[in-house]
mmCIF file of C-alpha atoms in Angstrom:
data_model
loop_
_atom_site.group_PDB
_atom_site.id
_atom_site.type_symbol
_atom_site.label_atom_id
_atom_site.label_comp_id
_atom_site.label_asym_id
_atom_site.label_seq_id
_atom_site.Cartn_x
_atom_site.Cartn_y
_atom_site.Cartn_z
ATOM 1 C CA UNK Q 1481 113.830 123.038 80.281
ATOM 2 C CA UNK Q 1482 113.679 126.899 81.047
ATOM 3 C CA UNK Q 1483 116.121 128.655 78.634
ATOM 4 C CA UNK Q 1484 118.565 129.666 81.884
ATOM 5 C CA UNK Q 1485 117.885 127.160 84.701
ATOM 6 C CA UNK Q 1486 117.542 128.792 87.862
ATOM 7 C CA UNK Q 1487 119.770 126.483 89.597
ATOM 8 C CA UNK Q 1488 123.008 124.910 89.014
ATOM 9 C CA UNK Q 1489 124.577 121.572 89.094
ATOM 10 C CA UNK Q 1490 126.876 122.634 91.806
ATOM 11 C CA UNK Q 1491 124.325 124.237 93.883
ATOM 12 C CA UNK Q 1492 122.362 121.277 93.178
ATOM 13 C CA UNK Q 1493 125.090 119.056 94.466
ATOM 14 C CA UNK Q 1494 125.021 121.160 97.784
ATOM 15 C CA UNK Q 1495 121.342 120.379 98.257
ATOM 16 C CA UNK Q 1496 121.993 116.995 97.789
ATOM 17 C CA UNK Q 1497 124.914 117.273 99.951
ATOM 18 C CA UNK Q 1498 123.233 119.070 102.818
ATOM 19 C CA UNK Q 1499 119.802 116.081 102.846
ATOM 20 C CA UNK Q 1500 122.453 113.115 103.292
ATOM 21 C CA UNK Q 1501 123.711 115.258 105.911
ATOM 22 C CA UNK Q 1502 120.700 114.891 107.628
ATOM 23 C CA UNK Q 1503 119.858 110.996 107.026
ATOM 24 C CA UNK Q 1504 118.096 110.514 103.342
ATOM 25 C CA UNK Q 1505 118.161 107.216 102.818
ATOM 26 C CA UNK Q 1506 116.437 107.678 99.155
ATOM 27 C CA UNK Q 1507 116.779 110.463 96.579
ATOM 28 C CA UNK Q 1508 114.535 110.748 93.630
ATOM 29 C CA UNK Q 1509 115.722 112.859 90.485
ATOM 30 C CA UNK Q 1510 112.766 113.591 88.730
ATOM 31 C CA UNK Q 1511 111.368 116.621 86.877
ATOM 32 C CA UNK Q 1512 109.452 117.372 83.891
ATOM 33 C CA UNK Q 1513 111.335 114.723 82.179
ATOM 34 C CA UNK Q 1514 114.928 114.446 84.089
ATOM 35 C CA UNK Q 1515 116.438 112.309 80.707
ATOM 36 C CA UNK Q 1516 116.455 115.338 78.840
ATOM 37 C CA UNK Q 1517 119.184 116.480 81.250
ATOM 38 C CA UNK Q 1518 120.901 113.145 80.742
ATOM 39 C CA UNK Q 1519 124.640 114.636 81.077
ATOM 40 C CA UNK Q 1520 123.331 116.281 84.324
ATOM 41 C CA UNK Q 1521 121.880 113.423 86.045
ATOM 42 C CA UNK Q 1522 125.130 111.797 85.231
ATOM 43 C CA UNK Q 1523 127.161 114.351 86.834
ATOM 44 C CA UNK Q 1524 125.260 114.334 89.813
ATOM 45 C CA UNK Q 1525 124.913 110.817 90.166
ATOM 46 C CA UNK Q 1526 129.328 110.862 89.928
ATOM 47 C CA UNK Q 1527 129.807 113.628 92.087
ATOM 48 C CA UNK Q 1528 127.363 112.498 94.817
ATOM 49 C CA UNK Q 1529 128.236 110.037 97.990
ATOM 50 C CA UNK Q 1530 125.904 107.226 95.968
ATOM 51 C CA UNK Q 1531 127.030 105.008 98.868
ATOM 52 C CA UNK Q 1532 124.948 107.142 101.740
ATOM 53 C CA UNK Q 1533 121.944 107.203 99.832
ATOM 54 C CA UNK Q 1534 120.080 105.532 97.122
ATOM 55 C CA UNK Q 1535 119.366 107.440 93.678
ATOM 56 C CA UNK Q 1536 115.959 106.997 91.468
ATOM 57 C CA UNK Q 1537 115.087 107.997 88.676
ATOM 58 C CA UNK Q 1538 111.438 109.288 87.931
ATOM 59 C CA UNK Q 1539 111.014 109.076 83.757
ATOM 60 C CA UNK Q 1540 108.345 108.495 81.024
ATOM 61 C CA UNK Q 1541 110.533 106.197 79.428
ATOM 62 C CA UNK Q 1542 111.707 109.186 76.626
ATOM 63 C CA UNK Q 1543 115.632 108.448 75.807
ATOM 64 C CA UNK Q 1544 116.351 105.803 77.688
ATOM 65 C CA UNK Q 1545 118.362 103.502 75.930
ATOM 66 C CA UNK Q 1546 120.844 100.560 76.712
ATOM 67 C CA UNK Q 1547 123.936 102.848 76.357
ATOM 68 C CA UNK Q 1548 122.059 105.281 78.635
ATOM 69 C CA UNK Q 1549 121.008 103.091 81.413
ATOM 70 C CA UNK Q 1550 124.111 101.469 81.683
ATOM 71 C CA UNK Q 1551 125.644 104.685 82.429
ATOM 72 C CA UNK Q 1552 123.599 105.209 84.756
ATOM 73 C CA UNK Q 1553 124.047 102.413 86.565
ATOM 74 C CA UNK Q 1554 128.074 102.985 86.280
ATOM 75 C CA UNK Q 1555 127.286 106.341 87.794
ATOM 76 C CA UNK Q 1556 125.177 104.763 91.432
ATOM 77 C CA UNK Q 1557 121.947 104.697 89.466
ATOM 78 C CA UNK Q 1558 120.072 101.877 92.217
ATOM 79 C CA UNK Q 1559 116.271 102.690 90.335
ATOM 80 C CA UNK Q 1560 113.948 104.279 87.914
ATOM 81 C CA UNK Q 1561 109.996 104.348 88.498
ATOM 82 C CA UNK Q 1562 108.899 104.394 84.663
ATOM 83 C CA UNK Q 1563 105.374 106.716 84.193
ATOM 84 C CA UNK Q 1564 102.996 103.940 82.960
ATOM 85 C CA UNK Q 1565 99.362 105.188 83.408
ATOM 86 C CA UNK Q 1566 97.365 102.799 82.042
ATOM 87 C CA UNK Q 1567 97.609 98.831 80.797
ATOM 88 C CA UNK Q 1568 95.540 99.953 77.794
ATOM 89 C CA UNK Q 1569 98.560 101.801 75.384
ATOM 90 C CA UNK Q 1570 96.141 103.954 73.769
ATOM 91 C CA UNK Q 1571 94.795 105.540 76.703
ATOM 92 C CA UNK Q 1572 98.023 105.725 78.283
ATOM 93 C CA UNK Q 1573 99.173 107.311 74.407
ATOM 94 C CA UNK Q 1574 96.418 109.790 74.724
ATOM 95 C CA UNK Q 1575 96.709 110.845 78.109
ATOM 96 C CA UNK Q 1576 100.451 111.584 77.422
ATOM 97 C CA UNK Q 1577 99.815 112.980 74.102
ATOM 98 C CA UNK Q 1578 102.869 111.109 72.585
ATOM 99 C CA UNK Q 1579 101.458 108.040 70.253
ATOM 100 C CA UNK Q 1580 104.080 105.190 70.901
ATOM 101 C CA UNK Q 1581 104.783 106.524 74.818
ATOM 102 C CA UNK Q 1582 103.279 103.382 76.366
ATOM 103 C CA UNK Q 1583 105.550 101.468 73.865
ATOM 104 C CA UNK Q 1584 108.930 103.418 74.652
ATOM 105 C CA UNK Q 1585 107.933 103.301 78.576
ATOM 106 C CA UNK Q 1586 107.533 99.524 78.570
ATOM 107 C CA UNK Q 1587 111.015 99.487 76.556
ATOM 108 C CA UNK Q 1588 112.047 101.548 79.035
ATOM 109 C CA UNK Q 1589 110.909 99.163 82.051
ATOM 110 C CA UNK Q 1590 113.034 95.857 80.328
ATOM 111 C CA UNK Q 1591 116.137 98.461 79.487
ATOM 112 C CA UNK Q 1592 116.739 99.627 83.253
ATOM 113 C CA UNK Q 1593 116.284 96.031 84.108
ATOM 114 C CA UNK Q 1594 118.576 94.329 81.759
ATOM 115 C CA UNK Q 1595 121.129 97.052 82.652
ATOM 116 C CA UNK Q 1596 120.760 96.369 86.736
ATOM 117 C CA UNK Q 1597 118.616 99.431 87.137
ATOM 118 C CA UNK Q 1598 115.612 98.010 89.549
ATOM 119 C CA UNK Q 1599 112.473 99.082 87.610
ATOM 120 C CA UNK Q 1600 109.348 100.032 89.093
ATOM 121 C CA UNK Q 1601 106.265 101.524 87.669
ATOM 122 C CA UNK Q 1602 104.500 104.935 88.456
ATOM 123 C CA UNK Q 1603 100.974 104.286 87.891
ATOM 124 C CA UNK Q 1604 98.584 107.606 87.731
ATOM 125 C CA UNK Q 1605 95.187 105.949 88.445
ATOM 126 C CA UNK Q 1606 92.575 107.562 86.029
ATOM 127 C CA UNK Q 1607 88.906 107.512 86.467
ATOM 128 C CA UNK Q 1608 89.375 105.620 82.603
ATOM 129 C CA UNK Q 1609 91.597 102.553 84.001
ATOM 130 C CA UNK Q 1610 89.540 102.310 87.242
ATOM 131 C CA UNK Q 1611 86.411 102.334 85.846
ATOM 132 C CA UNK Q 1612 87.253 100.008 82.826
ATOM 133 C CA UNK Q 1613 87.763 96.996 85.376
ATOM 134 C CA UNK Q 1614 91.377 97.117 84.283
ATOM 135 C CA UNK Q 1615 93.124 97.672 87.301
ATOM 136 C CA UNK Q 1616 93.763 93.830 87.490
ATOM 137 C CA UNK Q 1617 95.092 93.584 84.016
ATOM 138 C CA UNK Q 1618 97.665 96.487 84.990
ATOM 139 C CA UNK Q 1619 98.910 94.300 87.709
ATOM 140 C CA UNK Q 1620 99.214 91.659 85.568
ATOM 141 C CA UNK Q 1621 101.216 93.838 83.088
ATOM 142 C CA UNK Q 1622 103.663 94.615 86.181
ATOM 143 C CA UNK Q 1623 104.233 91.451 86.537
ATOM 144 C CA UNK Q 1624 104.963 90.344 83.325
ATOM 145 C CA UNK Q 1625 107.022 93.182 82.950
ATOM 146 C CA UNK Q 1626 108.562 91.855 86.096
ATOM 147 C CA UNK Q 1627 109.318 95.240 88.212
ATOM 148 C CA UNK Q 1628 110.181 96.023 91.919
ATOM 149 C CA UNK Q 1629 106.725 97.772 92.609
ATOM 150 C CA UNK Q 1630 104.236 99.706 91.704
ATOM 151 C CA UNK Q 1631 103.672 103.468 93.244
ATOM 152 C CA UNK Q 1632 100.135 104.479 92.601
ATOM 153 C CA UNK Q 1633 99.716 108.141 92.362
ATOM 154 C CA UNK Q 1634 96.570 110.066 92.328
ATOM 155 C CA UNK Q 1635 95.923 112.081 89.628
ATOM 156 C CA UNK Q 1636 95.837 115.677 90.048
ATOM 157 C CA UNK Q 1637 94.583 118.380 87.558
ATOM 158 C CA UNK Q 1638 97.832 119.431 86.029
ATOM 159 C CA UNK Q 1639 99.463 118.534 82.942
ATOM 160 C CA UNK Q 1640 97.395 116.277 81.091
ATOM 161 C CA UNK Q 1641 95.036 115.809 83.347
ATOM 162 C CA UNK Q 1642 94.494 119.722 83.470
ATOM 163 C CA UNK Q 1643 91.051 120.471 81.884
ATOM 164 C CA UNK Q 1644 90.789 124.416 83.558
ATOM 165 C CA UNK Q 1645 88.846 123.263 87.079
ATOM 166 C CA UNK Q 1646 90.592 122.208 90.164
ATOM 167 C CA UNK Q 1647 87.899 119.944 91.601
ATOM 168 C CA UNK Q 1648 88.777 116.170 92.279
ATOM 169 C CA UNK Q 1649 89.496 113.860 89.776
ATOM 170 C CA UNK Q 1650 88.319 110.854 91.446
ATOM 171 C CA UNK Q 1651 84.812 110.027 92.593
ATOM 172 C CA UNK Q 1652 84.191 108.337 95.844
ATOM 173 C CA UNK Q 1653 83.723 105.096 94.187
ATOM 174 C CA UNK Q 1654 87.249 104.914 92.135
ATOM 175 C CA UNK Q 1655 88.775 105.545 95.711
ATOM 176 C CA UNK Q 1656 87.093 102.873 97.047
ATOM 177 C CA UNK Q 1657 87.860 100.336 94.289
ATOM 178 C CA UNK Q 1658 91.665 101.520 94.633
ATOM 179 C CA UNK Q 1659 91.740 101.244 98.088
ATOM 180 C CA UNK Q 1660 90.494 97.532 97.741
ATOM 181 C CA UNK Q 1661 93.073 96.917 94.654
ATOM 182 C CA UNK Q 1662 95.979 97.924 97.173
ATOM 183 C CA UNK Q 1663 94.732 96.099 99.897
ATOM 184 C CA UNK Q 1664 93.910 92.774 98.237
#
């Protein structure tokens, strides 16, 4: 969070405001990491016509907690795509460079759940998770975890995935063998 944020909850709220106006069926709150502006999110979610459009939540599982999600579902919360990259937790740890993160975002998955939060799962396809054969397992591991859906994403080189270069991140072959994971 930038020491002064550039724009306010009420102007926020306007934004909002002004895209139901014009027929948004979905909104997603996302960020950096929107939980760190928990009381935020929670003001905009109660001040907000949560009735003309549903309200997601994009999060890598840090502070969510029962108390939390519950709130958030008191507030018109309808669902929160949880960041899991990878079914393997230390690659998913490493690529997020927080050990435990695979941990707190599969926590997170079962918390939005048990609170009536429909979970889903944002899934960053890495060169690593394609080309380790374990695209299959992570399906598995949705479905165990039992969420909505999965929303692949494809990596881009920012964040952790930022190495200096701006070339792809995906060879010709790891787009083929997602294209034939989504289709099958």
């Amino acid at each position: 969070i930038a020491p002064e944020e550039s724009v306010t909850i009420r102007q926020w709220r306007e934004v909002i405001a002004d895209i139901q106006k014009i027929g948004a069926s979905v909104i997603v709150l996302s960020g950096g990491e929107p939980m760190l502006r928990f009381d935020d999110i929670i003001e905009l979610l109660e001040s907000c016509d949560t009735g003309l459009s549903d309200f997601h939540l994009h999060t890598s599982g840090v502070g969510v907690t029962r108390s939390r999600a519950r709130r958030l579902a008191r507030a018109g919360l309808i669902a929160a795509a949880v960041g899991i990259d990878d079914v393997d937790p230390a690659r998913h740890d490493a690529l997020r460079g927080r050990p435990g993160s695979h941990r707190m975002a599969t926590e997170a998955v079962i918390t939005f759940r048990n609170e009536g939060i429909l979970p889903y799962l944002n899934a960053c396809v890495t060169p690593a998770l394609i080309r380790s054969g374990d695209l299959w397992n992570y399906l598995e591991m949705a479905r165990i975890l039992n969420v909505g859906f999965i929303q692949i994403l494809e990596p881009r080189p920012c964040g952790g995935f930022f190495d200096g270069g701006g070339g792809e991140m995906l060879s010709k072959e790891d787009r083929l063998a997602v294209q034939q994971f989504v289709v099958t």
